[in-house]
Each structure stands twice: as C-alpha cells, then as structure tokens.
PDB file of C-alpha atoms and ligand atoms in Angstrom:
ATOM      1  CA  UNK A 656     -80.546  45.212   4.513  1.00  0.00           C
ATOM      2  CA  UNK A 657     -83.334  45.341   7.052  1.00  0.00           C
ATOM      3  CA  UNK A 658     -83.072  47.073  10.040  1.00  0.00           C
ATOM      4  CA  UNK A 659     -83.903  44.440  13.059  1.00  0.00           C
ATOM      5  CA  UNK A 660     -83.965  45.744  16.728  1.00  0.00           C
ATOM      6  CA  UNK A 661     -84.912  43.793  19.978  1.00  0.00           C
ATOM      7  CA  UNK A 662     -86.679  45.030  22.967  1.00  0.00           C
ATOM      8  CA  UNK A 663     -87.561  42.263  26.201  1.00  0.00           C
ATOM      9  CA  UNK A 664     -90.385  43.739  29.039  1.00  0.00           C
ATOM     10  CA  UNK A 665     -91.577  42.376  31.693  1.00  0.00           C
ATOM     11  CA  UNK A 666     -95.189  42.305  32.653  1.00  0.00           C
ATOM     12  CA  UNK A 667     -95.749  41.520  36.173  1.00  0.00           C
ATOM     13  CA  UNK A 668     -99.838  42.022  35.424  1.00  0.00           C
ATOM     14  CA  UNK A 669    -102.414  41.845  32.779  1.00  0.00           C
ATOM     15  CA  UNK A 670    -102.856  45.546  33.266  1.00  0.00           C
ATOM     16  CA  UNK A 671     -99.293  45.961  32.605  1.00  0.00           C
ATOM     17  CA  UNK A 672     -99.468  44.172  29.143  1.00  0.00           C
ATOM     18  CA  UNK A 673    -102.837  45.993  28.523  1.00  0.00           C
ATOM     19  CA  UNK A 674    -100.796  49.295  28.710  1.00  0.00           C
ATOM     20  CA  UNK A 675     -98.146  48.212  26.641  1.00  0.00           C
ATOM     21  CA  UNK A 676    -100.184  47.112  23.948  1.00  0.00           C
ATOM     22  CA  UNK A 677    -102.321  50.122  24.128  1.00  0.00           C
ATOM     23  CA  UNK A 678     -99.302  52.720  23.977  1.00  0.00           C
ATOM     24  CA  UNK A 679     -98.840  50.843  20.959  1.00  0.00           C
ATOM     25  CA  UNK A 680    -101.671  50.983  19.498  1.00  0.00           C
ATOM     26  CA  UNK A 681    -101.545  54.676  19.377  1.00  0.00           C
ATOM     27  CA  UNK A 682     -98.385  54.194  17.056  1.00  0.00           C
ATOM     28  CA  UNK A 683    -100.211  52.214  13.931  1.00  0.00           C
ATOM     29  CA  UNK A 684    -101.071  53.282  11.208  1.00  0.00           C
ATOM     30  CA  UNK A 685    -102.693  51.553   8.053  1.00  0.00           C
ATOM     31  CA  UNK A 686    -100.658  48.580   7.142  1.00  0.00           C
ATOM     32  CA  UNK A 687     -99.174  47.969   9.825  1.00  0.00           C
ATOM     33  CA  UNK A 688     -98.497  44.129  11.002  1.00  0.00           C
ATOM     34  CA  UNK A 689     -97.998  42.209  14.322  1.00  0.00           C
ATOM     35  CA  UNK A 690     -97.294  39.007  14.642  1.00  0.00           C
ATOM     36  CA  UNK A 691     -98.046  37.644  18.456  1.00  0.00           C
ATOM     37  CA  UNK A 692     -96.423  34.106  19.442  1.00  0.00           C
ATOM     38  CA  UNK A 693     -96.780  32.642  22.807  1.00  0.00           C
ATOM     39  CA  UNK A 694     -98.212  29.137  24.172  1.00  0.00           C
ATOM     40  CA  UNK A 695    -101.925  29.264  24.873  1.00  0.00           C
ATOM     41  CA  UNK A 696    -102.357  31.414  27.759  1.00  0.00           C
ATOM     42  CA  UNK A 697     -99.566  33.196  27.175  1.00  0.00           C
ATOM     43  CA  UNK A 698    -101.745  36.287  26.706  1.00  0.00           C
ATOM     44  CA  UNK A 699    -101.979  37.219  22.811  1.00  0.00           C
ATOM     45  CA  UNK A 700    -105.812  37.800  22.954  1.00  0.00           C
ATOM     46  CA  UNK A 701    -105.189  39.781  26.174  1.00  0.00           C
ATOM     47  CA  UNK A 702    -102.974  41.776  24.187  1.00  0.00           C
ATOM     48  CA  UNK A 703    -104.695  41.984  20.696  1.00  0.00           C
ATOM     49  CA  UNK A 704    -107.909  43.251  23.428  1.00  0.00           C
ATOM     50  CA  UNK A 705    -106.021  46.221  24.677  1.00  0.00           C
ATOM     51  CA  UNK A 706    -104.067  46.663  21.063  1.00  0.00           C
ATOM     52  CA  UNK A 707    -107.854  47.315  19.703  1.00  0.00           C
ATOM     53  CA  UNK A 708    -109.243  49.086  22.616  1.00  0.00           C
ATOM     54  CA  UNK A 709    -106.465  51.912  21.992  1.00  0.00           C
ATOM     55  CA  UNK A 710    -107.382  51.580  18.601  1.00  0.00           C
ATOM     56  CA  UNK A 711    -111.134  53.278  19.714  1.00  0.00           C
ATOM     57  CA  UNK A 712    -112.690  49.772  18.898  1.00  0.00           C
ATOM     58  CA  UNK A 713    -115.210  49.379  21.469  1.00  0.00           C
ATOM     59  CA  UNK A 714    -116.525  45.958  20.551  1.00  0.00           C
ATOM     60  CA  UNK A 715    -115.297  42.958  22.556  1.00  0.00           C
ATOM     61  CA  UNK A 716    -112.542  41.466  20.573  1.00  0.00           C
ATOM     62  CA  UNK A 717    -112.533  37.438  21.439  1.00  0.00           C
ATOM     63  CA  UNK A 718    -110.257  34.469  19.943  1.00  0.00           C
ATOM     64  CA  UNK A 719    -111.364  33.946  16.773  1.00  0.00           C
ATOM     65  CA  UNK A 720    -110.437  30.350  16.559  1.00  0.00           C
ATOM     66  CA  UNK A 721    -113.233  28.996  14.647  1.00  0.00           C
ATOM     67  CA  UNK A 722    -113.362  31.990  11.952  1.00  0.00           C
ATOM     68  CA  UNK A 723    -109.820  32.444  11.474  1.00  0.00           C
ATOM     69  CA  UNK A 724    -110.190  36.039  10.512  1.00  0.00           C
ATOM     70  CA  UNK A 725    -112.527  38.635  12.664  1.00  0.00           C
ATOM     71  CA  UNK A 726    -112.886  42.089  11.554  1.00  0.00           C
ATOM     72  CA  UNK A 727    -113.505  45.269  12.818  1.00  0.00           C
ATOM     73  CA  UNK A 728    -113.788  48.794  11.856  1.00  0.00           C
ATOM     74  CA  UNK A 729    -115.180  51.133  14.730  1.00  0.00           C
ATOM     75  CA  UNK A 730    -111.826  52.364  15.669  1.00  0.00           C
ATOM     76  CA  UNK A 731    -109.371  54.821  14.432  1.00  0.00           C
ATOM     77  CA  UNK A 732    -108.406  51.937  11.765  1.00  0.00           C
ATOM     78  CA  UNK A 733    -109.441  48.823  11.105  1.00  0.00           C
ATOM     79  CA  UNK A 734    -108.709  46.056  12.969  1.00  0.00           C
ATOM     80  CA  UNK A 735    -107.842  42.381  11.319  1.00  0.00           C
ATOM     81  CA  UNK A 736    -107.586  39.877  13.816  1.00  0.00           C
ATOM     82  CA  UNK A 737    -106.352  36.159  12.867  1.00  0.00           C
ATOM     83  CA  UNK A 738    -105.891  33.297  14.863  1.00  0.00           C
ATOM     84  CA  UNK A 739    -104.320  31.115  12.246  1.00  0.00           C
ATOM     85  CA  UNK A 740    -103.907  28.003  15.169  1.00  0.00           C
ATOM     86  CA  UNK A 741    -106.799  26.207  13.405  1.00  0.00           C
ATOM     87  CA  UNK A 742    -104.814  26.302  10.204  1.00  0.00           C
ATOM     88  CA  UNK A 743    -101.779  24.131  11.334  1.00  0.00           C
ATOM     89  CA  UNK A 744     -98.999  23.983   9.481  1.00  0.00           C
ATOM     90  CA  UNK A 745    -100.756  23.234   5.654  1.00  0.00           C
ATOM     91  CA  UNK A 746    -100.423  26.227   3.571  1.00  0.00           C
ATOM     92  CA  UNK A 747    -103.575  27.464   3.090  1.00  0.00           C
ATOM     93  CA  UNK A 748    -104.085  31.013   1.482  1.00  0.00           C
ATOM     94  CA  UNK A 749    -106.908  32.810   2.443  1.00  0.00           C
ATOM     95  CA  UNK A 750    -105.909  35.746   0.820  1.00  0.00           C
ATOM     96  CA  UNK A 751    -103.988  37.038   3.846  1.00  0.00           C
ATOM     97  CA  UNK A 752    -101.956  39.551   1.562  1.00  0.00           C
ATOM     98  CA  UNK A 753    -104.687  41.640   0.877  1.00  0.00           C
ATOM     99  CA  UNK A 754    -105.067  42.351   4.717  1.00  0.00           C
ATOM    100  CA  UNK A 755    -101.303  42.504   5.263  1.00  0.00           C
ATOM    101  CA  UNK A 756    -101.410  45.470   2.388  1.00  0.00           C
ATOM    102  CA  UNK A 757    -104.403  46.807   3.252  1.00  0.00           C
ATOM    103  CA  UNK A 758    -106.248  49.904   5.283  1.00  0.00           C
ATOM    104  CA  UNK A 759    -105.539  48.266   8.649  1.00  0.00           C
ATOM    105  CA  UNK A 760    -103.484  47.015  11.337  1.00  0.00           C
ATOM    106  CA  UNK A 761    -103.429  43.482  11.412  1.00  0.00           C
ATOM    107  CA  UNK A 762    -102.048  41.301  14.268  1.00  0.00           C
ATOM    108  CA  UNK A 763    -102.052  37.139  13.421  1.00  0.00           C
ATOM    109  CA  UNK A 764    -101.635  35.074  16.657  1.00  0.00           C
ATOM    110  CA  UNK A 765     -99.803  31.525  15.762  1.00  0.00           C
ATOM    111  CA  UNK A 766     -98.023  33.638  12.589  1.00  0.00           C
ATOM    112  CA  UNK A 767     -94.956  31.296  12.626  1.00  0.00           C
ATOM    113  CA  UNK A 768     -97.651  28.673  11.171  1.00  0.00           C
ATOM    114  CA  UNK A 769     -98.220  31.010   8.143  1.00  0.00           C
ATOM    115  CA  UNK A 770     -94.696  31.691   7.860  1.00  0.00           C
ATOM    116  CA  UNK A 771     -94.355  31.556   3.825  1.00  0.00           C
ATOM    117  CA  UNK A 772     -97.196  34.488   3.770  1.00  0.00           C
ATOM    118  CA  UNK A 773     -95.833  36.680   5.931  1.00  0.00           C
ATOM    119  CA  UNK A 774     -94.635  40.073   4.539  1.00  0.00           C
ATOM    120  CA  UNK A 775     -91.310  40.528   4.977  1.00  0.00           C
ATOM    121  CA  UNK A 776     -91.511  43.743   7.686  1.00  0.00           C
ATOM    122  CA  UNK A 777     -93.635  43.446  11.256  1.00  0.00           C
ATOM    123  CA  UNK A 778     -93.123  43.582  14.782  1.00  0.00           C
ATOM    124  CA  UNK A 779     -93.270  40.100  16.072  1.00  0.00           C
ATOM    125  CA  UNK A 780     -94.242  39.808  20.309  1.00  0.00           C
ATOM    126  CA  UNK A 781     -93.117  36.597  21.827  1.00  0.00           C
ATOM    127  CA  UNK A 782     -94.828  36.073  24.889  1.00  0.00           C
ATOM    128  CA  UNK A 783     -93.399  34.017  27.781  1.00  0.00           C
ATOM    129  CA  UNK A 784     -95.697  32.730  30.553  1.00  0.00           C
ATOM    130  CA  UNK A 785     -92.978  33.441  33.018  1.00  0.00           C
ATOM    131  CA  UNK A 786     -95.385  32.538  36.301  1.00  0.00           C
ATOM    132  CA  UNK A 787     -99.252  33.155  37.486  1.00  0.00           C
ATOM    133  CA  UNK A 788     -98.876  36.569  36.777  1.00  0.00           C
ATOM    134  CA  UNK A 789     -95.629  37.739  34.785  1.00  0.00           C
ATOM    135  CA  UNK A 790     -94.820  37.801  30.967  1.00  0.00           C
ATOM    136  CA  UNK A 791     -91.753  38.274  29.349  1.00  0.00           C
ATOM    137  CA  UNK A 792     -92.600  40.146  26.359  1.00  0.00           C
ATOM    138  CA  UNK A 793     -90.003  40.087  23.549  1.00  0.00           C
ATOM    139  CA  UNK A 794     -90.442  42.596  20.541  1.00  0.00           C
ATOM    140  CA  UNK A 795     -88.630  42.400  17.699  1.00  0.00           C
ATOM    141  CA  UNK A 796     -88.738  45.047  15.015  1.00  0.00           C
ATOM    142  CA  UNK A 797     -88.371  43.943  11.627  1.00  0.00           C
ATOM    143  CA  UNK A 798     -87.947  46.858   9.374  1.00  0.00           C
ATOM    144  CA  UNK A 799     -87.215  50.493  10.053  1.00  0.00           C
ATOM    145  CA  UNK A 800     -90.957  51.506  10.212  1.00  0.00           C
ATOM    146  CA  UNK A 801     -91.490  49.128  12.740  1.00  0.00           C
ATOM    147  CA  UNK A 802     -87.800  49.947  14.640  1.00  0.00           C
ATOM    148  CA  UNK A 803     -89.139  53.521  14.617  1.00  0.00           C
ATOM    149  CA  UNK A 804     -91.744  52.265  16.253  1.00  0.00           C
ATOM    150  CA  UNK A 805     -90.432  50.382  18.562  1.00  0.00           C
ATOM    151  CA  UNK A 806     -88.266  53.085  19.871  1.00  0.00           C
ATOM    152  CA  UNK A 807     -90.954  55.426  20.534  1.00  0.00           C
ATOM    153  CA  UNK A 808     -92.962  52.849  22.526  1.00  0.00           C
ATOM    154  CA  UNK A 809     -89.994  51.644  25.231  1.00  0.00           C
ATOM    155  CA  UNK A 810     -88.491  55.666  25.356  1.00  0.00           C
ATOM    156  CA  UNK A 811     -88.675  56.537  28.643  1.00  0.00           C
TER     157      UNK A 811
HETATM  158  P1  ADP B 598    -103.524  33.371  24.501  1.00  0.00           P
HETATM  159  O1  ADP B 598    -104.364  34.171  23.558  1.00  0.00           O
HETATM  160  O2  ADP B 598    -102.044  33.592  24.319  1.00  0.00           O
HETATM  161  O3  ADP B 598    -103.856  31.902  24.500  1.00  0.00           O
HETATM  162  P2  ADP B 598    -105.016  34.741  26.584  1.00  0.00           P
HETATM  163  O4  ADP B 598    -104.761  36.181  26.328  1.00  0.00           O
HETATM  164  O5  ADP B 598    -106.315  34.182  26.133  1.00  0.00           O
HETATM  165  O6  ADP B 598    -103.802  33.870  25.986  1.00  0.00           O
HETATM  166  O7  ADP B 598    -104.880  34.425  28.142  1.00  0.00           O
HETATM  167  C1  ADP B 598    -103.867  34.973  28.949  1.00  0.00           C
HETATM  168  C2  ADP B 598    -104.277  34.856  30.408  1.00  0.00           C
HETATM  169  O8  ADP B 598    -103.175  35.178  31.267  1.00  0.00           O
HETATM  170  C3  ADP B 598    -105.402  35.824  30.768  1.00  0.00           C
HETATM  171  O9  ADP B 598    -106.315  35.156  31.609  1.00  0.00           O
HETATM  172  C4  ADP B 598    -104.666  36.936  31.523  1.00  0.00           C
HETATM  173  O10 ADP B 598    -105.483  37.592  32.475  1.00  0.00           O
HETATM  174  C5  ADP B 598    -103.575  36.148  32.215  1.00  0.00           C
HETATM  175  N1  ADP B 598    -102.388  36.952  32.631  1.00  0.00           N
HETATM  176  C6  ADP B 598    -101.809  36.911  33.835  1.00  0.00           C
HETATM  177  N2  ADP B 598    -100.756  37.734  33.927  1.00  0.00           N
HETATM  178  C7  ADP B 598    -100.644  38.343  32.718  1.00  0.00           C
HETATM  179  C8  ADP B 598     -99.744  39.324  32.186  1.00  0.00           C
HETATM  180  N3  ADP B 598     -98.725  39.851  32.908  1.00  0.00           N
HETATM  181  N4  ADP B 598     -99.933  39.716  30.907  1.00  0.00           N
HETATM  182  C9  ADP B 598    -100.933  39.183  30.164  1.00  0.00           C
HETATM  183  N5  ADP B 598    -101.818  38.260  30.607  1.00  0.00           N
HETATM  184  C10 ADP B 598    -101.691  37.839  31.868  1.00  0.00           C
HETATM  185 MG1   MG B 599    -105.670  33.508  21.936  1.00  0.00          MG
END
C-alpha cells in the first residue's frame, strides 16, 4: 500500500513560501516529482522560483504557459518545469514520462489536468490564496520517498 502523509503551513509572506520551497529543494534528488495546484495567483511560479533557486539554477524561471515545458540544467539537477494549464483537460502526451523518470526534478503546475500521466508517487502542494498576503500550503506525500521527505522538511 502507499504510504500517504499530510502536512498544512501557513505562509503569511512570499518570503515565507520562498523558504519553504527552497528547504525543499535541498531534499530532491533525480526523479523526483511535484505536483503544485492552486488558482492563478495562488503562488506556484513563486514557488517553482525559489524550488529552482535552491536548486543552484540561477536563470529566471517564468510561467511557461505558452511552451508547456521549460528546461533547465545549471543547477545541482535539472529542472523540468510544466505549466500544463494550456493543455486543458484533452489528453495530450507529450512524452511527460520520460521527464517524470528522468535525471531531474520535475514540478507540473495544473497536474490534476494531466491526471492519467501522472506517476503514481509525488508530493502534491495545494496552495490556498488565504488573503493579500497568506497561503495555506497543503503537502501531501504520496509514497514513502516523498513521506521521508516530507518529514525532514516540517522537523523542527
Ligand atoms: P500562480 O503561478 O499560482 O498563478 P504566482 O506565483 O504567479 O501564482 O503569483 C503569486 C503572487 O502572490 C505573487 O505576486 C506573490 O508575490 C504573491 N504572494 C503574496 N503572498 C504570498 C505568499 N504568502 N506566498 C506566495 N506568494 C504570495
Ligand atoms: Mg503560474
């Protein structure tokens, strides 16, 4: 059975969610999947920026709306970045396995809408605009990698 475990945290800034997602960063390793939900402006790019930045990437990560799939590989590991929004809900396969299995950490924003191609262990963020300034982050773990994880990044 897979191991599932919950965490909620509250962001009261962007700076808070840019040190969550960094600590996190520092946890990846090659393979590794998150899957960010939230309305638009929730914050996933905010996130996915700090997620790369403690990665060592030191290029601007932006939406990549248009492109569905941005890549980059001046950090620590790769970095796949989808926005699969544009997509909708028609299956299209653009091959997302091989990223999903691959040498990097990839992170899809809108993953719910690519839900049949999903691998079956990730850490999925739900973000909740909550006001101006304050996100409710939910994390779930999906696997016991990623419950590991999880655990090591709300210890305190
Ligand atoms: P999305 O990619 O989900 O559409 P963005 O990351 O592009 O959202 O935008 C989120 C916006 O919310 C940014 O302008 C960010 O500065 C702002 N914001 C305000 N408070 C927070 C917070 N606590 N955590 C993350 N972002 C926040
Ligand atoms: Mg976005």
């Amino acid at each position: 059975m897979t191991e599932i475990n919950e965490f909620t945290f509250m962001s009261t800034s962007p700076d808070e969610t840019n040190q969550l997602a960094a600590r996190l960063a520092t946890l990846l390793e090659a393979g590794d999947v998150l899957l960010l939900e939230g309305d638009l402006g929730a914050g996933k790019t905010t996130f996915t920026k700090s997620l790369a930045k403690g990665l060592g990437i030191e290029r601007n990560v932006n939406s990549p709306t248009f492109t569905i799939i941005k890549e980059y590989k001046s950090g620590r590991l790769p970095l796949y970045h989808m926005d699969v929004y544009r997509l909708g809900d028609e299956f299209e396969d653009l091959g997302f396995d091989e990223y999903f299995e691959g040498d990097g950490v990839t992170v899809v924003e809108w993953a719910h809408l690519i839900e049949e191609q999903l691998p079956n262990e990730y850490i999925q963020i739900n973000i909740y605009h909550e006001n101006e300034t304050t996100r409710k982050i939910l994390v779930k773990a999906m696997g016991s990698r990623y419950v590991e994880i999880c655990k090591e990044l709300f210890k305190r």
